[in-house]
JSON list of C-alpha atoms in Angstrom, two decimals:
[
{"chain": "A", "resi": 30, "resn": "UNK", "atom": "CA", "xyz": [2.55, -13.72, -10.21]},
{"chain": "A", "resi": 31, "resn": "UNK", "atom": "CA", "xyz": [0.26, -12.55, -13.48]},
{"chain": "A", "resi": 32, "resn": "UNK", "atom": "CA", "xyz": [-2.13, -10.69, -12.48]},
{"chain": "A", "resi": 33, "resn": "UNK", "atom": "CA", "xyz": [-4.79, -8.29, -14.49]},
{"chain": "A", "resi": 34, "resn": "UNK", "atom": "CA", "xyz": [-3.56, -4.97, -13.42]},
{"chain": "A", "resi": 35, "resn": "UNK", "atom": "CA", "xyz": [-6.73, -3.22, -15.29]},
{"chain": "A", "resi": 36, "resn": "UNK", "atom": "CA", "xyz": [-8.70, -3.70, -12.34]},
{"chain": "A", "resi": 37, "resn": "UNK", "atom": "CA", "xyz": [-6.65, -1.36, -10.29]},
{"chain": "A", "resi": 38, "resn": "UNK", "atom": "CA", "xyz": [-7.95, 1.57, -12.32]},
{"chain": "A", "resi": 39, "resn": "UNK", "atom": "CA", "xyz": [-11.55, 0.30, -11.43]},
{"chain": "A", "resi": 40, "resn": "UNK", "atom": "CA", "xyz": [-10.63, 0.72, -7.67]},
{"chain": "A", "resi": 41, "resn": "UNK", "atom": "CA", "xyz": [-9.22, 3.55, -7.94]},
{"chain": "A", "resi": 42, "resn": "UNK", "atom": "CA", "xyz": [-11.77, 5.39, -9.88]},
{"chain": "A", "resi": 43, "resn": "UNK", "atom": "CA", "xyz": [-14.73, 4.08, -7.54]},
{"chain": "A", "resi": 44, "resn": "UNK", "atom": "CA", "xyz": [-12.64, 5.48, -4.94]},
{"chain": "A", "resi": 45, "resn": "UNK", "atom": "CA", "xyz": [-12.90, 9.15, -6.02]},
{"chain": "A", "resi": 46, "resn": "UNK", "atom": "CA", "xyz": [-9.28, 8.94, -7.43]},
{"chain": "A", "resi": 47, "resn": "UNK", "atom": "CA", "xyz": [-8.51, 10.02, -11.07]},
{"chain": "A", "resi": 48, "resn": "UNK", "atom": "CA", "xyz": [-6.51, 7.68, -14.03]},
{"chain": "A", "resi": 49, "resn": "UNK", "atom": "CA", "xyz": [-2.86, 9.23, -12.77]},
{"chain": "A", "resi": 50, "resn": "UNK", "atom": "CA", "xyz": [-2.86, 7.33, -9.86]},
{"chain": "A", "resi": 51, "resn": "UNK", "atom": "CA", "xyz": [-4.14, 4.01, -11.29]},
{"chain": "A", "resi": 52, "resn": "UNK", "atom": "CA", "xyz": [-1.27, 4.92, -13.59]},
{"chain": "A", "resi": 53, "resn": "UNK", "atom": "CA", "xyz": [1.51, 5.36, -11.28]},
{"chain": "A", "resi": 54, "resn": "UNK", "atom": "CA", "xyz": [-0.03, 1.84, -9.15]},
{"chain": "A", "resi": 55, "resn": "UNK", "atom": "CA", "xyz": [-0.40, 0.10, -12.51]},
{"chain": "A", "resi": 56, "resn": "UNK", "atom": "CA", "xyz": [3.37, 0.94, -14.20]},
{"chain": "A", "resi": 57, "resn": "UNK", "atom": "CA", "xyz": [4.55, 0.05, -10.27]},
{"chain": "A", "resi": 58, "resn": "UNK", "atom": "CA", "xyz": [2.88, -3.40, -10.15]},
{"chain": "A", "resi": 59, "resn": "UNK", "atom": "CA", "xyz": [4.55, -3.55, -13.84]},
{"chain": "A", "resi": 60, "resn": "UNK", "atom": "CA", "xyz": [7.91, -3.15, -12.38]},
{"chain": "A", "resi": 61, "resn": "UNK", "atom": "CA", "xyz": [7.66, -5.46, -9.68]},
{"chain": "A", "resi": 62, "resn": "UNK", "atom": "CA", "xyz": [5.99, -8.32, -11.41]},
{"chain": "A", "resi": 63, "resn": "UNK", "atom": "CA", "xyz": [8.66, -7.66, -13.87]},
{"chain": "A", "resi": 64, "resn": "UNK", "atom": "CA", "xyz": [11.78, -7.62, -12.04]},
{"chain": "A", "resi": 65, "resn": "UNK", "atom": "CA", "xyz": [10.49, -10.54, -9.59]},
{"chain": "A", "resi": 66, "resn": "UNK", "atom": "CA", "xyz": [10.87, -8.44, -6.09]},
{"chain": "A", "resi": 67, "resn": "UNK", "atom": "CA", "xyz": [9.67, -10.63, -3.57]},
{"chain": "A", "resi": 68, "resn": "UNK", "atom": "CA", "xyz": [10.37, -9.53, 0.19]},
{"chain": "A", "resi": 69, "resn": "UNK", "atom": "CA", "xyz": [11.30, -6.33, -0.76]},
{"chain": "A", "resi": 70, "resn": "UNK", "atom": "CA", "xyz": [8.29, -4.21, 1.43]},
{"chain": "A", "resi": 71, "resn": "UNK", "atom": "CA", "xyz": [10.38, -1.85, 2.80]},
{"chain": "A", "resi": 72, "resn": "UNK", "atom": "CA", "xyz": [12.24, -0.51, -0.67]},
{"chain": "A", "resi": 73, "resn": "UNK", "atom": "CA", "xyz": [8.57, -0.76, -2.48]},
{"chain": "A", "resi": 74, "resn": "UNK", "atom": "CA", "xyz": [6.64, 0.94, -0.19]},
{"chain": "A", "resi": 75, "resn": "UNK", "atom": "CA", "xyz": [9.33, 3.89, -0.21]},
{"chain": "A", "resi": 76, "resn": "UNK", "atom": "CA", "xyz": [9.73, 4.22, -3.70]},
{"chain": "A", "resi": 77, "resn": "UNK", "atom": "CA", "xyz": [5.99, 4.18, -3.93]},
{"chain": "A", "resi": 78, "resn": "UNK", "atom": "CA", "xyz": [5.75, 6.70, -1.29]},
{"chain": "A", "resi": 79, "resn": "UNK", "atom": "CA", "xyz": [8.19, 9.22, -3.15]},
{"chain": "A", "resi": 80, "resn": "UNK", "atom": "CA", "xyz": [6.40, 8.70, -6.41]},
{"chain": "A", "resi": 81, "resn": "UNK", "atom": "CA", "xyz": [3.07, 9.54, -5.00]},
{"chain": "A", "resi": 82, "resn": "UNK", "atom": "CA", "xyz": [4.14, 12.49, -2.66]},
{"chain": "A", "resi": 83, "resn": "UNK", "atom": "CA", "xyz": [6.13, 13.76, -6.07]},
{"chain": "A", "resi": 84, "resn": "UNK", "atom": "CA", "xyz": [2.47, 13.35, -7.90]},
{"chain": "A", "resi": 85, "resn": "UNK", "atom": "CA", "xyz": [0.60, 15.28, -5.48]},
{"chain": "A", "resi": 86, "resn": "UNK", "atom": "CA", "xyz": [-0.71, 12.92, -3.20]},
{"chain": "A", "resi": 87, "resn": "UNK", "atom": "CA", "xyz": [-0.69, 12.71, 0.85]},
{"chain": "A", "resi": 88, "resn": "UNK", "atom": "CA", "xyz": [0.21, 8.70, 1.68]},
{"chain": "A", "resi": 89, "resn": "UNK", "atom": "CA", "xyz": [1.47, 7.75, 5.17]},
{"chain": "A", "resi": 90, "resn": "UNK", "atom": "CA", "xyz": [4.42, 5.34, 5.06]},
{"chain": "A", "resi": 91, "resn": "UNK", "atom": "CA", "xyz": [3.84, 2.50, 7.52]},
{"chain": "A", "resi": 92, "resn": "UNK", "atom": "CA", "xyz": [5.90, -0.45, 9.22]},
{"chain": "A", "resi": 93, "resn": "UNK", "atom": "CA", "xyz": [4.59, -3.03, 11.66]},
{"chain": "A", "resi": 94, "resn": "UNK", "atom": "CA", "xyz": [3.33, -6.48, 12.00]},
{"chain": "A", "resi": 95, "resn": "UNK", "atom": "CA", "xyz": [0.71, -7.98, 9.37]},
{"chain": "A", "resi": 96, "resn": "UNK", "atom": "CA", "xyz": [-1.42, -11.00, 9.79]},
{"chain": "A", "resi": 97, "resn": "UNK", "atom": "CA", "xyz": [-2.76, -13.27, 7.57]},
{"chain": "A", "resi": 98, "resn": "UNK", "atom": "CA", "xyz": [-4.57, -16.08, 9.19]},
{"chain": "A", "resi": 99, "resn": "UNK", "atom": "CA", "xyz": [-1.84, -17.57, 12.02]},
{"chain": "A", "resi": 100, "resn": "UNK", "atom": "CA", "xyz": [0.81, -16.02, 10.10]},
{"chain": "A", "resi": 101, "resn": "UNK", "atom": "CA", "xyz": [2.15, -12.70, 11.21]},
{"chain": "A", "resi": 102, "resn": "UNK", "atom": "CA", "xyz": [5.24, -10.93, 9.59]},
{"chain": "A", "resi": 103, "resn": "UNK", "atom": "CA", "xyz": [7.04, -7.28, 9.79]},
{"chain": "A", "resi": 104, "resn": "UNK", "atom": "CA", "xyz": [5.60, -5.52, 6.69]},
{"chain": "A", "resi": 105, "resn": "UNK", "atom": "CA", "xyz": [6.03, -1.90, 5.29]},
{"chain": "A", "resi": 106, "resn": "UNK", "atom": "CA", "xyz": [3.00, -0.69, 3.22]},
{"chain": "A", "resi": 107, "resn": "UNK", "atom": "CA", "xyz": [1.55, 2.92, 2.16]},
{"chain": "A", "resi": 108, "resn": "UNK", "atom": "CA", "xyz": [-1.77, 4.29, 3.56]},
{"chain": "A", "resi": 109, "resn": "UNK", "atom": "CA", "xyz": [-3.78, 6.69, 1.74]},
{"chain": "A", "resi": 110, "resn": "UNK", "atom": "CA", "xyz": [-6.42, 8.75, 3.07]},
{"chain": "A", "resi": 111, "resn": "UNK", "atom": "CA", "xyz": [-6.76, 5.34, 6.02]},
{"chain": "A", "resi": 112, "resn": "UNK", "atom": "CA", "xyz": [-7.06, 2.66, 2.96]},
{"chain": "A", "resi": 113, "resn": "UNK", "atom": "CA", "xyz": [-3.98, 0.51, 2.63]},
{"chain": "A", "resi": 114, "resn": "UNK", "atom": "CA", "xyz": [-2.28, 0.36, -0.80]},
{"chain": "A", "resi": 115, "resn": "UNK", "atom": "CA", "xyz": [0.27, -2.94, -0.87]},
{"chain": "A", "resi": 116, "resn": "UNK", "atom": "CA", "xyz": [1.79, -3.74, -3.85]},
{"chain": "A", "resi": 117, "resn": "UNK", "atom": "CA", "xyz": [4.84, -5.79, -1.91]},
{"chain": "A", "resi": 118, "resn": "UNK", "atom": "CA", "xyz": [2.15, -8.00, -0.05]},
{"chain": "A", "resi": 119, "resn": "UNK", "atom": "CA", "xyz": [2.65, -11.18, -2.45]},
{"chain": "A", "resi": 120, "resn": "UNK", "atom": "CA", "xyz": [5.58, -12.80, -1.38]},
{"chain": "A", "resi": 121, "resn": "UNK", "atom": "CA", "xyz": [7.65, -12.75, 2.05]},
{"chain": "A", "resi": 122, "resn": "UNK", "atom": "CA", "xyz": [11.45, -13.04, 2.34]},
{"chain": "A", "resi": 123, "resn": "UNK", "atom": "CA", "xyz": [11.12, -16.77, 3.56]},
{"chain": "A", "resi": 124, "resn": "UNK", "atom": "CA", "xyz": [8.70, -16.90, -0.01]},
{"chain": "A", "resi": 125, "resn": "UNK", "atom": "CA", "xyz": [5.49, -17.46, 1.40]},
{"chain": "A", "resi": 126, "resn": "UNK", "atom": "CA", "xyz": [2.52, -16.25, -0.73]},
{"chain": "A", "resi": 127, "resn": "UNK", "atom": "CA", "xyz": [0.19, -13.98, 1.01]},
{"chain": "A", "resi": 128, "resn": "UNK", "atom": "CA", "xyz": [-1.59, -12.53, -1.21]},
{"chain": "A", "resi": 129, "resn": "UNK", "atom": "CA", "xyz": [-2.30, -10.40, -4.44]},
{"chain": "A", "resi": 130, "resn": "UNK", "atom": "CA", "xyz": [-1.58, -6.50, -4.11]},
{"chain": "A", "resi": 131, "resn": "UNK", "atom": "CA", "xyz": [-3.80, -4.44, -2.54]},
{"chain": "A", "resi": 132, "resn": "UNK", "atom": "CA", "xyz": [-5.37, -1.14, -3.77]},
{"chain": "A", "resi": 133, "resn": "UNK", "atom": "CA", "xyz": [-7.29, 0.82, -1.28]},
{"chain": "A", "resi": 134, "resn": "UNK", "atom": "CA", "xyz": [-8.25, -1.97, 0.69]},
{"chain": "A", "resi": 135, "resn": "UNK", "atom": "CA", "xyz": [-9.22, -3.97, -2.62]},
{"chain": "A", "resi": 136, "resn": "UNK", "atom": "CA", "xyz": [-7.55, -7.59, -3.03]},
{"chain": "A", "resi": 137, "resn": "UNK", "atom": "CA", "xyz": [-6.92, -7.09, -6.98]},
{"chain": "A", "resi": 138, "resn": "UNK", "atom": "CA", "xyz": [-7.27, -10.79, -7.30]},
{"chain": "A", "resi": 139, "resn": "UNK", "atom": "CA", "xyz": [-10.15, -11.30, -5.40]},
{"chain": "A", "resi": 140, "resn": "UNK", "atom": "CA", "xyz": [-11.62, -7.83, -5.83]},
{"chain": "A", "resi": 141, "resn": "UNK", "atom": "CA", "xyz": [-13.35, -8.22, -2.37]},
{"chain": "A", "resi": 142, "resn": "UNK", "atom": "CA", "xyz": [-12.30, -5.89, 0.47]},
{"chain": "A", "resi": 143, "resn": "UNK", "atom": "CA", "xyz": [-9.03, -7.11, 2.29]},
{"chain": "A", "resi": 144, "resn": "UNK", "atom": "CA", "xyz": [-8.85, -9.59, 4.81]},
{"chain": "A", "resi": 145, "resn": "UNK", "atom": "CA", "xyz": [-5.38, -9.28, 6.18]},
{"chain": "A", "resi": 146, "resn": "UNK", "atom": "CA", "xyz": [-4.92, -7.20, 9.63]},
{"chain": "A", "resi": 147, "resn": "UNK", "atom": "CA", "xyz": [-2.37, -4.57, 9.09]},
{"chain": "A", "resi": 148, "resn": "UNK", "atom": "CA", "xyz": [-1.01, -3.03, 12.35]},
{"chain": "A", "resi": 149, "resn": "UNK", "atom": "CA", "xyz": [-1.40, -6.55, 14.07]},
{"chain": "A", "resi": 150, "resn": "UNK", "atom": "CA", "xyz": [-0.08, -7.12, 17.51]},
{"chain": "A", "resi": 151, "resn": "UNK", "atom": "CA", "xyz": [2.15, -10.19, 17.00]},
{"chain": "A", "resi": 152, "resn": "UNK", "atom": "CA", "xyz": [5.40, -10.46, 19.01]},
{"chain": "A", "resi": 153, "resn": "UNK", "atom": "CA", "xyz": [6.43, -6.33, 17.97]},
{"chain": "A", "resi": 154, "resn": "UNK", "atom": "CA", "xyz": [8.58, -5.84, 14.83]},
{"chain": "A", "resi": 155, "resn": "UNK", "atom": "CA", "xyz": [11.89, -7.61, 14.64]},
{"chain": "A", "resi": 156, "resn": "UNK", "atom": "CA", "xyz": [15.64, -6.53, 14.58]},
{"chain": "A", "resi": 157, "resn": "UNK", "atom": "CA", "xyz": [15.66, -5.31, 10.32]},
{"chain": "A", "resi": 158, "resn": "UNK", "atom": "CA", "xyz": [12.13, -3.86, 10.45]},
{"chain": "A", "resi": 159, "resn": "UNK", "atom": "CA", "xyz": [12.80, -1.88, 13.42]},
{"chain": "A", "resi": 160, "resn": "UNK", "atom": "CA", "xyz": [16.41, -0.57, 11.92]},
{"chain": "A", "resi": 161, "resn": "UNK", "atom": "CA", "xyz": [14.49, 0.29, 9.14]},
{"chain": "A", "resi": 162, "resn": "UNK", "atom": "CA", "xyz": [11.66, 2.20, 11.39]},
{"chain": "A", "resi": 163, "resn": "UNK", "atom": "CA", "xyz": [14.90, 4.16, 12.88]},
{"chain": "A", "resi": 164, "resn": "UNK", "atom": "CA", "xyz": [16.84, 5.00, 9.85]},
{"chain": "A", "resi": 165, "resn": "UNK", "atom": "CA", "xyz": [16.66, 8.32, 8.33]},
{"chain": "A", "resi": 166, "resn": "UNK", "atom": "CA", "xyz": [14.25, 7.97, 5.12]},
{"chain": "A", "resi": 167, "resn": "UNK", "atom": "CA", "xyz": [16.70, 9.20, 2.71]},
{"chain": "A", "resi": 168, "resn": "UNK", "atom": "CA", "xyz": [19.69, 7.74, 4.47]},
{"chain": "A", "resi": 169, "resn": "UNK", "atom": "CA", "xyz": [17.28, 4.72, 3.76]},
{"chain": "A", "resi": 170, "resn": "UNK", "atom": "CA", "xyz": [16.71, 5.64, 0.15]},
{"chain": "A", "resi": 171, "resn": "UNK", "atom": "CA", "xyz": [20.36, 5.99, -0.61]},
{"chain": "A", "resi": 172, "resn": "UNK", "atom": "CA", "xyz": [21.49, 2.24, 0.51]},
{"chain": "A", "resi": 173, "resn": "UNK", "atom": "CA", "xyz": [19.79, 0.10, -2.04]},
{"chain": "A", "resi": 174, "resn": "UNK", "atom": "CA", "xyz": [22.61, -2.12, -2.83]},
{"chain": "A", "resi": 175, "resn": "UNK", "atom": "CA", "xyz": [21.11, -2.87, -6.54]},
{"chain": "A", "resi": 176, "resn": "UNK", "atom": "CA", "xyz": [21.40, 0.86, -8.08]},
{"chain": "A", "resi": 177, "resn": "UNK", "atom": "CA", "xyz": [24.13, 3.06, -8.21]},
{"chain": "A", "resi": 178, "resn": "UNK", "atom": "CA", "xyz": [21.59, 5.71, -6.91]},
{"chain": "A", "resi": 179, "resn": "UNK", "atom": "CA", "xyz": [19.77, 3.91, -4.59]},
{"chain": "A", "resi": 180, "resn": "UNK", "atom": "CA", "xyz": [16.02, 3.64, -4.16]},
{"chain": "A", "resi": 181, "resn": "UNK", "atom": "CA", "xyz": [16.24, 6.89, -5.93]},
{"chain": "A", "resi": 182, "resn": "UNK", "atom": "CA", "xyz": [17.15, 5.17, -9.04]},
{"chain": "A", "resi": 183, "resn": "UNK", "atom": "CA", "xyz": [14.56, 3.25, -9.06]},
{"chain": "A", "resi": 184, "resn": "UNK", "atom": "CA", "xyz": [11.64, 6.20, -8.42]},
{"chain": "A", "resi": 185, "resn": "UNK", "atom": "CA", "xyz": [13.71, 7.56, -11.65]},
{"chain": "A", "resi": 186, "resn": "UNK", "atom": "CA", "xyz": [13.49, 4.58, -13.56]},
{"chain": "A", "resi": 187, "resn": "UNK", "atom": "CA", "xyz": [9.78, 4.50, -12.70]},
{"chain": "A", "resi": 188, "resn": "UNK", "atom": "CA", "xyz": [9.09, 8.40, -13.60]},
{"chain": "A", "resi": 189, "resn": "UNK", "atom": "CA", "xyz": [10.88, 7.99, -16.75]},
{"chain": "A", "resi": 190, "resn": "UNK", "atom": "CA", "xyz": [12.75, 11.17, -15.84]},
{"chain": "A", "resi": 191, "resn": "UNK", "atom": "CA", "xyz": [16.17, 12.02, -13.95]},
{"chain": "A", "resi": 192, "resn": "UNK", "atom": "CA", "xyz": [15.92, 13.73, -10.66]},
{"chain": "A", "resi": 193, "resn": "UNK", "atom": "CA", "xyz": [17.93, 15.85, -8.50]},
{"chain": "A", "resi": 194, "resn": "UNK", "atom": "CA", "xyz": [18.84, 13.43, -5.92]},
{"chain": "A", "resi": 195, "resn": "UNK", "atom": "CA", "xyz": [20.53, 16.13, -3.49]},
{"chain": "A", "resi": 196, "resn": "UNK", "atom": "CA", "xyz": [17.15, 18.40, -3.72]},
{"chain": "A", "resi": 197, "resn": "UNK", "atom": "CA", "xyz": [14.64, 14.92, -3.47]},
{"chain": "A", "resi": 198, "resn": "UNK", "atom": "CA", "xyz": [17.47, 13.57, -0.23]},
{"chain": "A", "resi": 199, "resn": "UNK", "atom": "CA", "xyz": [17.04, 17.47, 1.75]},
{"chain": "A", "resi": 200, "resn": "UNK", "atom": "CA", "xyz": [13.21, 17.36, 0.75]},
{"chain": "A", "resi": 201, "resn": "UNK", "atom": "CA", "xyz": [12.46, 13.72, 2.34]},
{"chain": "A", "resi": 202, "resn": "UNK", "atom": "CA", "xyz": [15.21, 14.07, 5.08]},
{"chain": "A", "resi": 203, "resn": "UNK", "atom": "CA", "xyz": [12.58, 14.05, 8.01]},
{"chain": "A", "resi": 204, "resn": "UNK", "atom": "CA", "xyz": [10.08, 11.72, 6.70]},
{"chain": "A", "resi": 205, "resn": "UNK", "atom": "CA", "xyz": [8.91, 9.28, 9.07]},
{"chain": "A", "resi": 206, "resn": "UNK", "atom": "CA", "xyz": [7.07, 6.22, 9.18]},
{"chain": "A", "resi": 207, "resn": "UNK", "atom": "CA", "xyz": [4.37, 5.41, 10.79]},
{"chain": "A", "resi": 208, "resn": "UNK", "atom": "CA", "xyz": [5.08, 2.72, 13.38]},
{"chain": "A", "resi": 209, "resn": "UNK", "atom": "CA", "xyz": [2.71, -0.02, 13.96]},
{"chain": "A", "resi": 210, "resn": "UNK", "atom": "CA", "xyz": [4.26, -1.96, 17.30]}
]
């Protein structure tokens, strides 16, 4: 999906937030519009959560059922300060559209406030998004089949900067998400 990413810095801005984190949303839509990840929630939404932890920030990584009209699905997504930031919201892994990203409760398409019920009580998460709920975040991190270095080569690719994996894997070792079920 093409999307104008410029209104993310609006949001953010009007939420109290300053141009480094409409950066780090912006360059992340980038990257997934780019390299065409759809139904990848769980590896965005941890990547993103690094990043933004690494920039200062204090996100909750969440998992659980979302809805969309009759639709529900198991979903990963970041909360910050209670809003929800989704950038992995457009496409699901059977390929239905749901919807364009959304930043701090803000449909970027739309620009109205989301409509979509995070934390929706649906039939409970299924068998991958609760093995994902249970495994160790950088045990998690470290099994992205498409990078040598895991999820962490992606957050590197995204920084524009080589980390030390061993100090980032101790530092996020008890990271949990926040279970919606």
């Amino acid at each position: 999906m093409n999307y104008n990413f410029d209104i993310i810095e609006k949001i953010v801005l009007e939420n109290g937030y300053d141009k480094s984190l409409s950066s780090i949303l912006i360059t992340f839509c980038k990257y997934i519009s780019n390299n065409q990840w759809s139904g990848a929630c769980h590896a965005i939404s941890s990547v993103l959560y690094v990043i933004l932890v690494e920039n200062g920030y204090k996100p909750e990584i969440c998992i659980g059922e979302v809805q969309k009209d009759n639709y529900i699905f198991d979903h990963s997504w970041i909360e910050l300060n209670g809003k929800i930031i989704d950038i992995a919201i457009g496409l699901t892994l059977d390929g239905t559209y749901i919807s364009a990203p959304i930043i701090l409760d803000i449909n970027i398409e739309s620009k109205e406030k989301n409509k979509i019920k995070y934390g929706a009580n649906g039939n409970g998460i299924e068998e991958e998004a609760l093995l994902v709920s249970q495994c160790p975040f950088s045990l998690y991190m470290d099994m992205f089949p498409y990078n040598d270095k895991g999820l962490w080569g992606i957050v590197e690719e995204l920084i524009n900067k080589e980390i030390d994996i061993q100090k980032m894997k101790i530092k996020y070792q008890n990271v949990k998400r926040k279970i919606y079920n």
